[in-house]
Coordinates of C-alpha atoms (C1' of nucleotides) in Angstrom, one line a residue:
Chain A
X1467 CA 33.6 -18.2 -14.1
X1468 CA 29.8 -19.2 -14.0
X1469 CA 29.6 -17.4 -10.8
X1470 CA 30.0 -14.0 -12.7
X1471 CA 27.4 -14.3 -15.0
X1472 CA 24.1 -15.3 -11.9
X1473 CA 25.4 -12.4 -10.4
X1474 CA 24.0 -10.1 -13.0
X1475 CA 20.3 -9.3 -12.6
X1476 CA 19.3 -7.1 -15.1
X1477 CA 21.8 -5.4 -17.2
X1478 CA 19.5 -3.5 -19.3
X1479 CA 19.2 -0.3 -17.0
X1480 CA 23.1 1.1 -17.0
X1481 CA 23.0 4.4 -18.8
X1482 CA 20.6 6.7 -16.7
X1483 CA 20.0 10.3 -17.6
X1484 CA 17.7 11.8 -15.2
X1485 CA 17.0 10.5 -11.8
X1486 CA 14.9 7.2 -11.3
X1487 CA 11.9 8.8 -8.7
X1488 CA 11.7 11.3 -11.1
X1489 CA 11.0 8.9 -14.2
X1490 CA 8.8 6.8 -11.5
X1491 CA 6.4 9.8 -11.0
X1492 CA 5.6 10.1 -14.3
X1493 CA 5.2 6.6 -15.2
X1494 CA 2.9 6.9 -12.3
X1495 CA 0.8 9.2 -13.0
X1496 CA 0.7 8.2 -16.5
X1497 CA -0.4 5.1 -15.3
X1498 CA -3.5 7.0 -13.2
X1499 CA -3.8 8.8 -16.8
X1500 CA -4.8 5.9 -18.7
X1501 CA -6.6 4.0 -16.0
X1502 CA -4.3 1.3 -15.5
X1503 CA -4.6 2.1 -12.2
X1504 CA -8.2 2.6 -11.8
X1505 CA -10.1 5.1 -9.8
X1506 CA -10.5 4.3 -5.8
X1507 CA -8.4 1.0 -5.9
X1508 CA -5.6 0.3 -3.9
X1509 CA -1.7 1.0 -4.6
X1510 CA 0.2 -1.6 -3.1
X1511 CA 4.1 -0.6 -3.3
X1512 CA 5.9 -3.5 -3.5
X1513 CA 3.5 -4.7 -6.6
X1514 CA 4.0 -1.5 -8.0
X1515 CA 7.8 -1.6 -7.5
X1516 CA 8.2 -5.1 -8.4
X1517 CA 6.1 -4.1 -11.8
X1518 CA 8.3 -0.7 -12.8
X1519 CA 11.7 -3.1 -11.6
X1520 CA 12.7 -0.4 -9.2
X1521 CA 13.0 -0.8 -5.6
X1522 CA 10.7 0.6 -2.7
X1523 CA 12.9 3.9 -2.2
X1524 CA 11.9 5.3 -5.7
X1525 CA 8.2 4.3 -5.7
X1526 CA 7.6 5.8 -2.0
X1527 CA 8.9 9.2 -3.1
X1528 CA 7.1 9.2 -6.2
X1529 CA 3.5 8.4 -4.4
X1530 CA 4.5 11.2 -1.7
X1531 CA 4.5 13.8 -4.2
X1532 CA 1.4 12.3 -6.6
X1533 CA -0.3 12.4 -2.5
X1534 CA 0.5 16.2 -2.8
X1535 CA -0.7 16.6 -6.0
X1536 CA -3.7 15.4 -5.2
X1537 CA -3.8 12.4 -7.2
X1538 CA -3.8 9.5 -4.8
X1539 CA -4.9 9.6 -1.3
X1540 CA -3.1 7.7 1.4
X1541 CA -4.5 6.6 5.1
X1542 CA -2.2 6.0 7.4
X1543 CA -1.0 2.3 8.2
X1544 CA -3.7 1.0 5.2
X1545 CA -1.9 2.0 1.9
X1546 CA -2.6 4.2 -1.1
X1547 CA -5.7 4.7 -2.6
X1548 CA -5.8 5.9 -6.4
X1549 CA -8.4 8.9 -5.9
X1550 CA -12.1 8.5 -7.1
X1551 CA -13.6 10.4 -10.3
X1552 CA -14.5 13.7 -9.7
X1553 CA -17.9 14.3 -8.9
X1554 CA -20.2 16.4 -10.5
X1555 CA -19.7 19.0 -6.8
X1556 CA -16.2 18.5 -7.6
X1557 CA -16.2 19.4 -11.0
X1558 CA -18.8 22.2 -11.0
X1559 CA -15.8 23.7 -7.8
X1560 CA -12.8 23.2 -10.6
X1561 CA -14.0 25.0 -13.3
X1562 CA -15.5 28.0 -10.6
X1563 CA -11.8 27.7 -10.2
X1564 CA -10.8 27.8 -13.7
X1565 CA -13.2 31.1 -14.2
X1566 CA -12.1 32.7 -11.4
X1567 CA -7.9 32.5 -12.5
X1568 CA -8.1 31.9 -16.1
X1569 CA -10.1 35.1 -17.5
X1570 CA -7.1 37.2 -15.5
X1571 CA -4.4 35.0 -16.8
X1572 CA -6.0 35.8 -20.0
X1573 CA -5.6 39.6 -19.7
X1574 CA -2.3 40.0 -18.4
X1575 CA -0.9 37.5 -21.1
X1576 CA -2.5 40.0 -23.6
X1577 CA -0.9 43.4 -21.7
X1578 CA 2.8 41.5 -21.2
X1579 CA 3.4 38.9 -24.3
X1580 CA 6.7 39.2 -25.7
X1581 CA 7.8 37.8 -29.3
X1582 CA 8.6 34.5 -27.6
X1583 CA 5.6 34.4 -26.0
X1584 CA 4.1 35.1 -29.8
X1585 CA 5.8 32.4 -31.3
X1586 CA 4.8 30.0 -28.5
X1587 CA 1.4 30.5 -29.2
X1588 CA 1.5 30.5 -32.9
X1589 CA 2.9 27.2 -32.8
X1590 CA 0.5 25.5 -30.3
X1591 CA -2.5 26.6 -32.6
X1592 CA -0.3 25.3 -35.5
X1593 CA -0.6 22.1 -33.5
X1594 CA -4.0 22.2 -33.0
X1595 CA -5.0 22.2 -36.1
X1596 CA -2.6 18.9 -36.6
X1597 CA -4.7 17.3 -33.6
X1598 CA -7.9 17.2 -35.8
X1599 CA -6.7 15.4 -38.2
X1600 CA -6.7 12.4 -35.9
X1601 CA -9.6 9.7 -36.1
X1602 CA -11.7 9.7 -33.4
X1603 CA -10.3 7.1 -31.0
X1604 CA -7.4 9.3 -30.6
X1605 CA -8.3 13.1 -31.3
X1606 CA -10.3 13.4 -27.8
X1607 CA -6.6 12.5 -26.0
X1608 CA -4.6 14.5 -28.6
X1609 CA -7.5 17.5 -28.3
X1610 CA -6.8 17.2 -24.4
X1611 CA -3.1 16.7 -24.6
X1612 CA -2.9 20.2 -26.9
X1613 CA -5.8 21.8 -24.7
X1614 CA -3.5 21.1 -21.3
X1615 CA -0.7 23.0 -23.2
X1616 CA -2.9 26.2 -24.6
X1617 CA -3.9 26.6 -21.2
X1618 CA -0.8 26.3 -19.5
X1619 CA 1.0 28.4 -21.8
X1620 CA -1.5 31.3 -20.9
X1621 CA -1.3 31.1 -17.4
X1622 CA 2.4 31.4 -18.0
X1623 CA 2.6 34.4 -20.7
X1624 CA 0.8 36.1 -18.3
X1625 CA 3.6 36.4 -16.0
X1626 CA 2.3 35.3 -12.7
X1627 CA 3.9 32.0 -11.4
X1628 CA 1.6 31.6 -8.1
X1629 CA -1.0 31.5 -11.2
X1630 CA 0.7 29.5 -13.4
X1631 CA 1.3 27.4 -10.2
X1632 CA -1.8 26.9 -9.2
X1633 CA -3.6 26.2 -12.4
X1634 CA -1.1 23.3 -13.1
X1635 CA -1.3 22.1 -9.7
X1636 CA -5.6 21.4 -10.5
X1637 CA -4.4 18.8 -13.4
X1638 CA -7.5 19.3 -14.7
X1639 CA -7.0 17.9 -17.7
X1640 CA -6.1 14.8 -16.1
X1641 CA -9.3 14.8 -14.7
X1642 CA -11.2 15.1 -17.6
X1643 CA -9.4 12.8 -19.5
X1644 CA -10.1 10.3 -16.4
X1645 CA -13.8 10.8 -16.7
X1646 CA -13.7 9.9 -20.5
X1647 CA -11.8 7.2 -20.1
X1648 CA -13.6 6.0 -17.5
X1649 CA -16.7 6.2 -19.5
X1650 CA -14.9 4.7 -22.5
X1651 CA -14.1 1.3 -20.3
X1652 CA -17.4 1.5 -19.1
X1653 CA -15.9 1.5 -15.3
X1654 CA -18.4 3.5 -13.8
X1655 CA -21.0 1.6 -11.5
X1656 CA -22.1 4.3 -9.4
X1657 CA -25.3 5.6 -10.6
X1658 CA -25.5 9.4 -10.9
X1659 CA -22.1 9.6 -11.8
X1660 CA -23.1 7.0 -14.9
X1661 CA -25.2 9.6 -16.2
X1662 CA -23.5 12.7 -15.6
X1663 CA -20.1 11.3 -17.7
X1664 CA -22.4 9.5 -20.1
X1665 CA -23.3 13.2 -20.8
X1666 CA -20.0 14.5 -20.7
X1667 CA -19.2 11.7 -23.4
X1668 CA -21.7 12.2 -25.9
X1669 CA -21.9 16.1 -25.5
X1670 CA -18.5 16.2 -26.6
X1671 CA -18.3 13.4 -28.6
X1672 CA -21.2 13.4 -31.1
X1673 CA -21.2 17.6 -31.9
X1674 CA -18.3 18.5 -33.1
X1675 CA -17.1 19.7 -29.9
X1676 CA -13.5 19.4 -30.9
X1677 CA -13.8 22.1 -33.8
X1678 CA -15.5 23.6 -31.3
X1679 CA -12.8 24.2 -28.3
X1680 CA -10.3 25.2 -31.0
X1681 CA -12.3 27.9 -32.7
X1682 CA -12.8 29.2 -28.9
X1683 CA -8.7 28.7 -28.6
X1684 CA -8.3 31.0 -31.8
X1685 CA -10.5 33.5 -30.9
X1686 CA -8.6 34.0 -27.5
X1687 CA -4.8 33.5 -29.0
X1688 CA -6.3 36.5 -31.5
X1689 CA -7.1 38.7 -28.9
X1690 CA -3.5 37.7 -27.3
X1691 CA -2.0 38.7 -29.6
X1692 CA -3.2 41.3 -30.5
X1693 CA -2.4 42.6 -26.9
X1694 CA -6.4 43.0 -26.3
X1695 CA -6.7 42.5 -22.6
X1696 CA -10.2 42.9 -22.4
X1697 CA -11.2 40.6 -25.4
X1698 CA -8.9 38.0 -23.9
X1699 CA -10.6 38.0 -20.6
X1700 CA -14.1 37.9 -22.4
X1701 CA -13.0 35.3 -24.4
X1702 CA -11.5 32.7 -22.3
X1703 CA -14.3 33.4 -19.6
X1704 CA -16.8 32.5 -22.9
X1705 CA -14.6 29.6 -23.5
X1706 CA -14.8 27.9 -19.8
X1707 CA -18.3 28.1 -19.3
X1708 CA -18.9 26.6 -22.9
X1709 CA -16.4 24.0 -22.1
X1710 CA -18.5 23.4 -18.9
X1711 CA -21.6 23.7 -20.6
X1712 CA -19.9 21.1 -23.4
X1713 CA -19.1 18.8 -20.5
X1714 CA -21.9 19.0 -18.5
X1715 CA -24.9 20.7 -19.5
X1716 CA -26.8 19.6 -16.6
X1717 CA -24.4 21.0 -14.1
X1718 CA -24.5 24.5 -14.7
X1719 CA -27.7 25.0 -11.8
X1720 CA -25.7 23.8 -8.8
X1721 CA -23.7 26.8 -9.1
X1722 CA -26.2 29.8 -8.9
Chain B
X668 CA 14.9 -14.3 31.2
X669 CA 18.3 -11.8 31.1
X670 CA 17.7 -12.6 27.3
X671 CA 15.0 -10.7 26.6
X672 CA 15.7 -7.4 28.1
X673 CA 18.7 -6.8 25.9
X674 CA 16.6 -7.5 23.0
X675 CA 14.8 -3.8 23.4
X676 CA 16.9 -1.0 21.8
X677 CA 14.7 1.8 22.2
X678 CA 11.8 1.7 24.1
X679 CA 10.0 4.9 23.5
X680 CA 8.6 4.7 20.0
X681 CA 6.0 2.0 21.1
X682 CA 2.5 4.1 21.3
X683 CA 3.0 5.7 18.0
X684 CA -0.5 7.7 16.6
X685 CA -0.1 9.1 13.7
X686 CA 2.6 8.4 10.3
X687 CA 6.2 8.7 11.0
X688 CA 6.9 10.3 8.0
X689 CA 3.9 13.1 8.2
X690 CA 5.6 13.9 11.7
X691 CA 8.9 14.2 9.8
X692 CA 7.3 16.2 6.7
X693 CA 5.6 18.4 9.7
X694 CA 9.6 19.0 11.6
X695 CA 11.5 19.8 8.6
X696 CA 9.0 22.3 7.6
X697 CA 8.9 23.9 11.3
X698 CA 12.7 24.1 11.1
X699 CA 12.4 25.9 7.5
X700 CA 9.7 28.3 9.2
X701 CA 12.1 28.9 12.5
X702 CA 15.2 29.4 10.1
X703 CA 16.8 26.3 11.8
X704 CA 17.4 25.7 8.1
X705 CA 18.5 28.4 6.7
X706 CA 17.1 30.0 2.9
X707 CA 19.1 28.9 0.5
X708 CA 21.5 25.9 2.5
X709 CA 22.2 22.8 1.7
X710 CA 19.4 20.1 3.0
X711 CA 21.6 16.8 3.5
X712 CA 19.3 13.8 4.0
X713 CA 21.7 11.9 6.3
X714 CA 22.5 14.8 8.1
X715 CA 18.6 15.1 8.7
X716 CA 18.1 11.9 9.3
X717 CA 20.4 11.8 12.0
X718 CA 19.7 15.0 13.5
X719 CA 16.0 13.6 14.0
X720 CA 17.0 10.7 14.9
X721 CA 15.2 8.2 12.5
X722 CA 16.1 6.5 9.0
X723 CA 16.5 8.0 5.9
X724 CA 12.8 6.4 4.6
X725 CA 10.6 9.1 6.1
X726 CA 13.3 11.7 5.6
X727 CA 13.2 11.4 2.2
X728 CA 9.3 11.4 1.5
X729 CA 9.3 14.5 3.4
X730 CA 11.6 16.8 0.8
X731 CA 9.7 14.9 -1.6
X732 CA 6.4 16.7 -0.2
X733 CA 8.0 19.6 0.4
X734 CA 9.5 19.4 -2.7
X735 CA 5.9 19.7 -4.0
X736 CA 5.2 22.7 -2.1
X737 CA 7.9 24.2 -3.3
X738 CA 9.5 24.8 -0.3
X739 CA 12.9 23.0 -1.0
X740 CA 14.1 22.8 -4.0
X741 CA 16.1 19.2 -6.0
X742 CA 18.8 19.2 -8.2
X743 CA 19.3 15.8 -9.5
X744 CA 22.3 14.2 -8.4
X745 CA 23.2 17.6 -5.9
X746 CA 20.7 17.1 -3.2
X747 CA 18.1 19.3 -1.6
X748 CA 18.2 23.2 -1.2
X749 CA 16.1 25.0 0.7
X750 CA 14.4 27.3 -1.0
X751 CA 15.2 31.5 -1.1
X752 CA 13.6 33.8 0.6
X753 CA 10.7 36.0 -1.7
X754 CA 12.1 38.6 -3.6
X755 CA 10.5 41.6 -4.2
X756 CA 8.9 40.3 -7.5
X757 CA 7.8 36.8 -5.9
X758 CA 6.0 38.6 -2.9
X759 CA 4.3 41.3 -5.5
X760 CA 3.0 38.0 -7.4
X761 CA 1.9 36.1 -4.5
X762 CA -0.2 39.2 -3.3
X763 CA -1.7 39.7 -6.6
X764 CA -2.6 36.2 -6.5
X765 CA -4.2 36.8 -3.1
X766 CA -5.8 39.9 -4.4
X767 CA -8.0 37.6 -6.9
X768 CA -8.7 34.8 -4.9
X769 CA -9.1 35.9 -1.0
X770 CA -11.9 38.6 -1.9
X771 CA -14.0 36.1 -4.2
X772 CA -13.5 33.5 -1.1
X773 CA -15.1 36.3 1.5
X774 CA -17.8 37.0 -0.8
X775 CA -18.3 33.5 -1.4
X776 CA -18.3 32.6 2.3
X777 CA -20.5 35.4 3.4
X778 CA -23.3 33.9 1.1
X779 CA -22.3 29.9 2.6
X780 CA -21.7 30.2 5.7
X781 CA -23.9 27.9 8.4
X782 CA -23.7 27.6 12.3
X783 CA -21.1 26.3 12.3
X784 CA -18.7 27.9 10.4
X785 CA -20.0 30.9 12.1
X786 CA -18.7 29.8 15.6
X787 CA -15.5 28.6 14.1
X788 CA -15.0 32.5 12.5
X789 CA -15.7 34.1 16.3
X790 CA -13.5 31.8 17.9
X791 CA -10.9 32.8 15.5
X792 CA -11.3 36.7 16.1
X793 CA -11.4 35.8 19.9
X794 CA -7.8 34.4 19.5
X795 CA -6.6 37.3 17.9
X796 CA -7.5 39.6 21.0
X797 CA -5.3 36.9 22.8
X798 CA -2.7 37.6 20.6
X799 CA -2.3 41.1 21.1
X800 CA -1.8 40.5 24.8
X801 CA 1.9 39.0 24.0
X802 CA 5.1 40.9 24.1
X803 CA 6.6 42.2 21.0
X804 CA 9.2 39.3 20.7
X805 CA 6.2 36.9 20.4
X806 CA 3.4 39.1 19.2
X807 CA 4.5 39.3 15.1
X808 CA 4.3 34.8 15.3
X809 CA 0.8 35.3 17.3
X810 CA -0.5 37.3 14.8
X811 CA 1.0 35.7 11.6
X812 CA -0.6 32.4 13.1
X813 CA -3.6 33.8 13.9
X814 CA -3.3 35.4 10.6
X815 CA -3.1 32.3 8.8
X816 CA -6.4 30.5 10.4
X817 CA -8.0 33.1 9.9
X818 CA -7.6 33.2 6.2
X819 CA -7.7 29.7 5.6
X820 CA -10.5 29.5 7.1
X821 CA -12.4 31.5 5.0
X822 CA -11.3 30.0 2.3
X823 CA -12.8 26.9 3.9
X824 CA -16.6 28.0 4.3
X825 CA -16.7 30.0 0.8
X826 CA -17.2 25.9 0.2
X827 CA -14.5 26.0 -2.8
X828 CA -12.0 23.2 -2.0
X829 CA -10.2 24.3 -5.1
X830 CA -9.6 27.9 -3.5
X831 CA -8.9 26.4 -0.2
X832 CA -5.9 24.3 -1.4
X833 CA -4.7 26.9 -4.1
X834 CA -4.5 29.5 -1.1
X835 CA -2.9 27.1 1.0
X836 CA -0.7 25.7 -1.2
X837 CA 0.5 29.5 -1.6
X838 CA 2.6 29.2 1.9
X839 CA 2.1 32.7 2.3
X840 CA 2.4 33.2 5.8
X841 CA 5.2 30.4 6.1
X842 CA 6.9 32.9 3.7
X843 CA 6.0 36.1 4.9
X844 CA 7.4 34.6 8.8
X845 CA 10.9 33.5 7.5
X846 CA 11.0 37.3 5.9
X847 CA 10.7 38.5 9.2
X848 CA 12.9 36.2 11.3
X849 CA 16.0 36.8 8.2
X850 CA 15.6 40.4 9.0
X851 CA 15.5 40.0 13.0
X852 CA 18.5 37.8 12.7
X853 CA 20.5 39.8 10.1
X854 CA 21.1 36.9 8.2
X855 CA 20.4 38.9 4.6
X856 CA 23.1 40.0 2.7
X857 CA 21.9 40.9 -0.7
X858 CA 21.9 44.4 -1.2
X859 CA 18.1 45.1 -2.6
X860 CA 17.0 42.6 -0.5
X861 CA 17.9 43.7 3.0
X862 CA 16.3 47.4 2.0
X863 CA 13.1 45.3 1.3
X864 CA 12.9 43.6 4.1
X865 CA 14.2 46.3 6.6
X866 CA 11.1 48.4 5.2
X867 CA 8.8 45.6 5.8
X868 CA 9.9 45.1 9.4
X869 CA 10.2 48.5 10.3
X870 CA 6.6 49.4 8.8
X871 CA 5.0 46.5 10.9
X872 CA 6.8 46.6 13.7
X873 CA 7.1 50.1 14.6
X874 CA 3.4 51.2 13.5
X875 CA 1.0 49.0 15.6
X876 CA 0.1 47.3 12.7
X877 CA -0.7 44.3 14.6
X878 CA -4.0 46.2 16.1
X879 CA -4.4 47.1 12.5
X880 CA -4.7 44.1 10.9
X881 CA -7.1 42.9 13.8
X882 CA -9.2 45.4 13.3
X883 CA -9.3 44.9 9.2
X884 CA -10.1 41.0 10.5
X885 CA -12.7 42.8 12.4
X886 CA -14.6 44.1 9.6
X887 CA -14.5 41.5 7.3
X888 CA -15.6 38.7 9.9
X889 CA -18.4 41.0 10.7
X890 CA -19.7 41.0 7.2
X891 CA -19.1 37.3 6.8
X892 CA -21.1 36.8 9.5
X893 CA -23.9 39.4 9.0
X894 CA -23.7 37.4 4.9
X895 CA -23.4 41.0 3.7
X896 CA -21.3 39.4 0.4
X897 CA -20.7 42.8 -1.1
X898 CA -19.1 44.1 1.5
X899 CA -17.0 40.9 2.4
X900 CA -15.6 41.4 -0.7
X901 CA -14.1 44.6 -0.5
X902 CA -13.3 44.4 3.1
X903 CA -11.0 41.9 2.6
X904 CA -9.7 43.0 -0.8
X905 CA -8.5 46.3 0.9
X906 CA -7.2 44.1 3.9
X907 CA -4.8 42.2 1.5
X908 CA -3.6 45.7 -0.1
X909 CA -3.3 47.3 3.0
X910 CA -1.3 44.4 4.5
X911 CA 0.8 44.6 1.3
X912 CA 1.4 48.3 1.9
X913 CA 2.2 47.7 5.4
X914 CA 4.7 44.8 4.3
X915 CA 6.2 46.8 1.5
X916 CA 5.2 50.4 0.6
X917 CA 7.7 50.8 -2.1
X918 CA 6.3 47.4 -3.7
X919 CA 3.0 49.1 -4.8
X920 CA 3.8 50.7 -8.2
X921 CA 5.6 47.3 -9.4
X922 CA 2.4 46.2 -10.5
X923 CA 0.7 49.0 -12.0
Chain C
dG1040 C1' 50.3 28.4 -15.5
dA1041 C1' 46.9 25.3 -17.7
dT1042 C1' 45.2 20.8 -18.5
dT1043 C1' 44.5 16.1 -17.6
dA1044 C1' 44.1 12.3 -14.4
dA1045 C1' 43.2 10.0 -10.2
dG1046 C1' 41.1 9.9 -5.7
dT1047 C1' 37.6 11.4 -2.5
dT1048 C1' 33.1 12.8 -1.2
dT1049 C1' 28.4 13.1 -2.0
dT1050 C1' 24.2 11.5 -3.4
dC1051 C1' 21.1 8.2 -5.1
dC1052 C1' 19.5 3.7 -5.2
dT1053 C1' 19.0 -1.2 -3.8
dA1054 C1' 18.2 -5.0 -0.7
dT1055 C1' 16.5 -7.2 3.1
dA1056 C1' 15.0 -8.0 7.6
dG1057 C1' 11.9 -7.2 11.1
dG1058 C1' 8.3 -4.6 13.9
dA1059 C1' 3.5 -2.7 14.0
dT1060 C1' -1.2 -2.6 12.5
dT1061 C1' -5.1 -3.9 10.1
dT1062 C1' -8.0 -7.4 8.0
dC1063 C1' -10.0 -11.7 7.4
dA1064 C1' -11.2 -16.4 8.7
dG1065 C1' -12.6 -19.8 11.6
dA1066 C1' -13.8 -21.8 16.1
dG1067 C1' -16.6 -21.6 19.9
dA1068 C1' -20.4 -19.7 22.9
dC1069 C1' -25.1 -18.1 23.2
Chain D
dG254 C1' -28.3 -19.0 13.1
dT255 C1' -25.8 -15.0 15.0
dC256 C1' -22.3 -13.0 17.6
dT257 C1' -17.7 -12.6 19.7
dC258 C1' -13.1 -13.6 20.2
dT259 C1' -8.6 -15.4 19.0
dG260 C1' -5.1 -16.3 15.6
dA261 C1' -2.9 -15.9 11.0
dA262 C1' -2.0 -13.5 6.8
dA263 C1' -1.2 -9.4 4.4
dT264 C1' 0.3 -4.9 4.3
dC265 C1' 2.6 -1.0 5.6
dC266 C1' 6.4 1.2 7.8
dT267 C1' 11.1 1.5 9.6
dA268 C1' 16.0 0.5 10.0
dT269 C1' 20.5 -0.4 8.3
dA270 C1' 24.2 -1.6 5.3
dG271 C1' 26.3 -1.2 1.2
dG272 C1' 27.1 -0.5 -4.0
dA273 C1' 27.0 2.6 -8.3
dA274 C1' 27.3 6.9 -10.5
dA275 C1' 28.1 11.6 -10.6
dA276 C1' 30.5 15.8 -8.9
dC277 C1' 34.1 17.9 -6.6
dT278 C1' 39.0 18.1 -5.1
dT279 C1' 43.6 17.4 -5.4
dA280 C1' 47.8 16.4 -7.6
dA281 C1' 50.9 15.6 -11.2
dT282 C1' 52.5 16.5 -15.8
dC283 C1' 53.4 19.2 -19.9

DNA sequence: GATTAAGTTTTCCTATAGGATTTCAGAGAC
DNA sequence: GTCTCTGAAATCCTATAGGAAAACTTAATC
């Protein structure tokens, strides 16, 4: 009968794997990733759940969790609000952050690496090396993409999961990437931020930077492997504050 | 008209303040502290959802949350579980974690800290005299409260928002309470485990360790507040170790 | 006794209606 | 022209019922 065949909405979506909130998280956040939802602007729920074809249920779970990650903001009774660029206070606190975890992620990786933990890292330098073949427009993502996983992997080699945790939980390379992308569109009004990523873009952009970061990644996978605790701590601290310096040469004062 | 009365269901909700779901998020995770859930059960959304007398909406943005905190645990297509108590490992790693972060945050927040933060850190230790005053039964949630202010809130006025969410984000005293009411309600069974935990209830409870700890507060407020950084530091580093040895003195030589 | 098959339960997702609150626009008063 | 107040629209939040898919249980057959 013709009634059969109105009934049928969309018959495309039948053989599901994992669980829908799940998949609508990441599209989420990949959607915050690559600024098609832009910094500070509203998240309305029914447009996003009329947009991803999925009902309310899935998209309200998804934006409670991306609330607790820290990605989007919600006030109460007005919505969700995509969270704004980090400033340059807010950035200056991360990497503190980054210094303060990541030079003793570092050292226990070297004292406790294993041979999977060997062949992990030998393979995401492998990749690194793959990354800089890319042009321009898309080695600073594939750079970031490939930085996000170095780091990760450290923090877990070293055995500590409130670490490991807690470094994933900053998403700091989603920040970054936000800020370049940002600058890329040429979204940013506000002033001093203008100038501060406008700084961040060329620094990095324009020197070689990329090169750069990955000879700082070999030195510290070296001394990883090796099982050099103290080299590893030296190195990655070296490699955060000339990431920071790379990023933003100007913000190195605020913090004494 | 006769009408309009039977219209009204329930008339108590009506001068709601704050977010239903954030109430929600707030009771499930007082009924995981209080062992109302118990570790390691089965979290069944209707079930909740009935039991708290609202729909399943808010029930499920909560576990999502808590999810994120990693205080429940998902298995797609099983449902919610509430997460295990620490083993021996998990609480070694979480106070190694604390061991790098806390001390940096009294150091930092002896060299930050204004008027006010300095009338927020003597309230706190006059609240911790208060606690003392209760009777054993209630004393261990006093202190473990007070405990946790007082901690956060030095992690708040070392200025690092990074640090403060990272530390709080750790659940440690959320953790460290539901080790204590498993063992006062017998509910362990695991072999290892019960040992563990009797040690950590007998060390505390039996020793005055509550006065203990206050004192260690003691010392390490007075330094904040006399912005001796030095000494913040190693006041409260030896505060975490000590509380770890007075939580579990055979979990000292795990990590070396 | 082991394996397959059917039925039941559980869980996840959808859909929709309606209440509550904020925001914005326009009319009227000063 | 500016301010205040009222009303309407938009948005968020809640409630409830029901359908689809997976997991678990039970039963029957070889």
């Amino acid at each position: 009968m013709a009634k059969k065949q109105s009934i049928v909405p969309a018959p495309k979506r039948s053989p599901r794997r994992s669980v829908l909130s799940d998949e609508i998280y990441e599209m989420i956040k990949a959607m915050i990733f690559e600024h098609e939802i832009a910094p500070g602007s509203r998240v309305n729920i029914d447009a996003l759940a009329v947009e991803l074809e999925v009902s309310q249920t899935p998209v309200r779970e998804a934006l409670a969790r991306l609330e607790s990650d820290g990605l989007i903001a919600k006030e109460p009774l007005k919505g969700y609000t995509a969270t704004n660029l980090l400033s340059m206070e807010e950035f200056n606190d991360l990497f503190q952050f980054r210094l303060l975890i990541e030079p003793w992620a570092a050292e226990q990786a070297a004292r406790k690496i294993d041979s999977t933990g060997k062949t992990a890292l030998k393979g995401e330098m492998q990749s690194a090396k793959a990354a800089l073949k890319f042009k321009v427009d898309d080695q600073f993502q594939a750079l970031t993409e490939h930085d996000a996983r170095f780091h990760t992997l450290i923090a877990h080699i070293s055995g500590s999961n409130s670490v490991a945790s807690a470094f994933e939980r900053t998403h700091c390379h989603l920040h970054l990437f936000r800020l370049y992308m940002a600058n890329k569109l040429h979204l940013i009004e506000s002033e001093s931020r203008t100038q501060f990523v406008q700084e961040l873009f060329e620094q990095y952009y324009h020197s070689g930077s990329g090169q750069l970061a990955i000879k700082e990644h070999d030195e510290i996978a070296k001394a990883i492997l090796d099982q050099n605790p103290k080299t590893a701590r030296s190195t990655m601290h070296a490699h955060i504050e000339s990431s920071l310096k790379r990023f933003a040469p100007s913000a190195k004062e605020v913090n004494k």
